[in-house]
Short mmCIF file of C-alpha atoms in Angstrom, two decimals:
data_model
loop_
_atom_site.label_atom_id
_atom_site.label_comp_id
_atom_site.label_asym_id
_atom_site.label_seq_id
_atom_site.Cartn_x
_atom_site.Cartn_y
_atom_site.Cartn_z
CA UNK A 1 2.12 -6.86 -7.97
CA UNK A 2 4.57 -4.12 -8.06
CA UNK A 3 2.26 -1.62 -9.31
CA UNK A 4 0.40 -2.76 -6.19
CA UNK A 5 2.88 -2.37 -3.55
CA UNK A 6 3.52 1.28 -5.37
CA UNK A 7 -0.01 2.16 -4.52
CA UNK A 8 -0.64 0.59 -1.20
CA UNK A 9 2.75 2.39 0.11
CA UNK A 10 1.19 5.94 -1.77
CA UNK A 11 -2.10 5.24 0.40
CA UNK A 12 -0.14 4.63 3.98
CA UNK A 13 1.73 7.99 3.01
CA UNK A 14 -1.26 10.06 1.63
CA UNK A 15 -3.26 9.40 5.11
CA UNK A 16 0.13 10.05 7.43
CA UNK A 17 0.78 6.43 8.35
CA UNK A 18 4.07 6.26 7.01
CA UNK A 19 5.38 8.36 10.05
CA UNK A 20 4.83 6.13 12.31
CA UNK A 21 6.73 3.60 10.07
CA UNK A 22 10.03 2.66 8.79
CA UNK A 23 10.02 1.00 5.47
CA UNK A 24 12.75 -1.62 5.14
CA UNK A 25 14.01 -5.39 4.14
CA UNK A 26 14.64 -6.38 0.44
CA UNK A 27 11.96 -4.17 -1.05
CA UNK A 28 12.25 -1.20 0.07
CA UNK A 29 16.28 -1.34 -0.62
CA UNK A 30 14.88 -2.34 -4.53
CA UNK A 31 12.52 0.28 -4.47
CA UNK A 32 14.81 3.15 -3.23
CA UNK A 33 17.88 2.27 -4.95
CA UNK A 34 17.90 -0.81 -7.43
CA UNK A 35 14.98 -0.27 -9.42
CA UNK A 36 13.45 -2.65 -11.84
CA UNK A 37 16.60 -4.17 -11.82
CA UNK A 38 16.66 -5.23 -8.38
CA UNK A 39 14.83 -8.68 -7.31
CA UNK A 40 11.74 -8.84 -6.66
CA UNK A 41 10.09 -9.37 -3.34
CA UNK A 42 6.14 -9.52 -2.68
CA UNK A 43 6.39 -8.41 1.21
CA UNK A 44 6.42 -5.22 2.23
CA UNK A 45 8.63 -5.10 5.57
CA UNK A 46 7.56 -2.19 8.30
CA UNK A 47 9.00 -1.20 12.05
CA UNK A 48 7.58 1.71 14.04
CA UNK A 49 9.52 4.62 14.04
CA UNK A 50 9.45 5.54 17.69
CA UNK A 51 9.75 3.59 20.75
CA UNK A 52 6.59 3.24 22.82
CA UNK A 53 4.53 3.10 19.41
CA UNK A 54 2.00 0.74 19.91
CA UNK A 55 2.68 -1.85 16.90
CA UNK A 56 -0.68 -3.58 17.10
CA UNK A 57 -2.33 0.15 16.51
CA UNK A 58 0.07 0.81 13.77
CA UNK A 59 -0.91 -2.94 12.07
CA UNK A 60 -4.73 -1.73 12.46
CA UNK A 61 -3.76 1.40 10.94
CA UNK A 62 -2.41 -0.11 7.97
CA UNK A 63 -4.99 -2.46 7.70
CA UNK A 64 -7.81 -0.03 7.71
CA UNK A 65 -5.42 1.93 5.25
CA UNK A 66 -5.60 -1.43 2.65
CA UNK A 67 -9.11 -1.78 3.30
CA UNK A 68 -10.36 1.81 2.63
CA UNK A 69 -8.12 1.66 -1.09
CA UNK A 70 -9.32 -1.60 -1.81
CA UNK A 71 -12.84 -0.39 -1.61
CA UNK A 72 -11.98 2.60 -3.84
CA UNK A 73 -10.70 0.41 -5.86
CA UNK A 74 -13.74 -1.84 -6.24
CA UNK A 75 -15.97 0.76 -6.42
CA UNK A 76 -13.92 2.28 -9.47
CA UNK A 77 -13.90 -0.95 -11.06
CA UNK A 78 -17.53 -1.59 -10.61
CA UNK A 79 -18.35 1.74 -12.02
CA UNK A 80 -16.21 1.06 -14.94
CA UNK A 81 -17.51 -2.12 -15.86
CA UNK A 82 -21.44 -1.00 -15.54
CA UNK A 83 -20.57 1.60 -17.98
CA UNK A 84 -19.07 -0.76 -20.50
CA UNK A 85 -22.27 -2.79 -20.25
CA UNK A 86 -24.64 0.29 -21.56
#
């Protein structure tokens, strides 16, 4: 799961959503500062940047952001496994 939060967090940065956002709460202070070390939280805690940022455009942002690198991912996998099977 951490591995996952790693990558969802690269793909909101890589397409310029993280602008818009501020990453905070538990994981982000374990991420930043503490490290494996730190306890572990599954959430990932956002809160636009600006004021007058529409929140519900940000949340479709970031969902079209998951969907597009989950797809990627599938695709990836799907490739990978057909080769195995030759």
């Amino acid at each position: 799961m951490d591995i996952a939060q790693d990558l969802v967090l690269r793909q909101l940065h890589s397409q310029g959503i993280s602008e818009s956002l501020v990453f905070k709460g538990g994981t982000a202070l374990r991420k930043f500062y503490a490290g494996n070390a730190g306890r572990f939280s599954t959430d990932l805690d956002f809160a636009v940047s600006e004021v007058g940022t529409s929140a519900a455009l940000v949340t479709q942002f970031i969902c079209e952001a998951i969907d597009g690198f989950i797809g990627r991912m599938w695709a990836h996998w799907r490739a990978k496994s057909q080769r195995s099977i030759r």
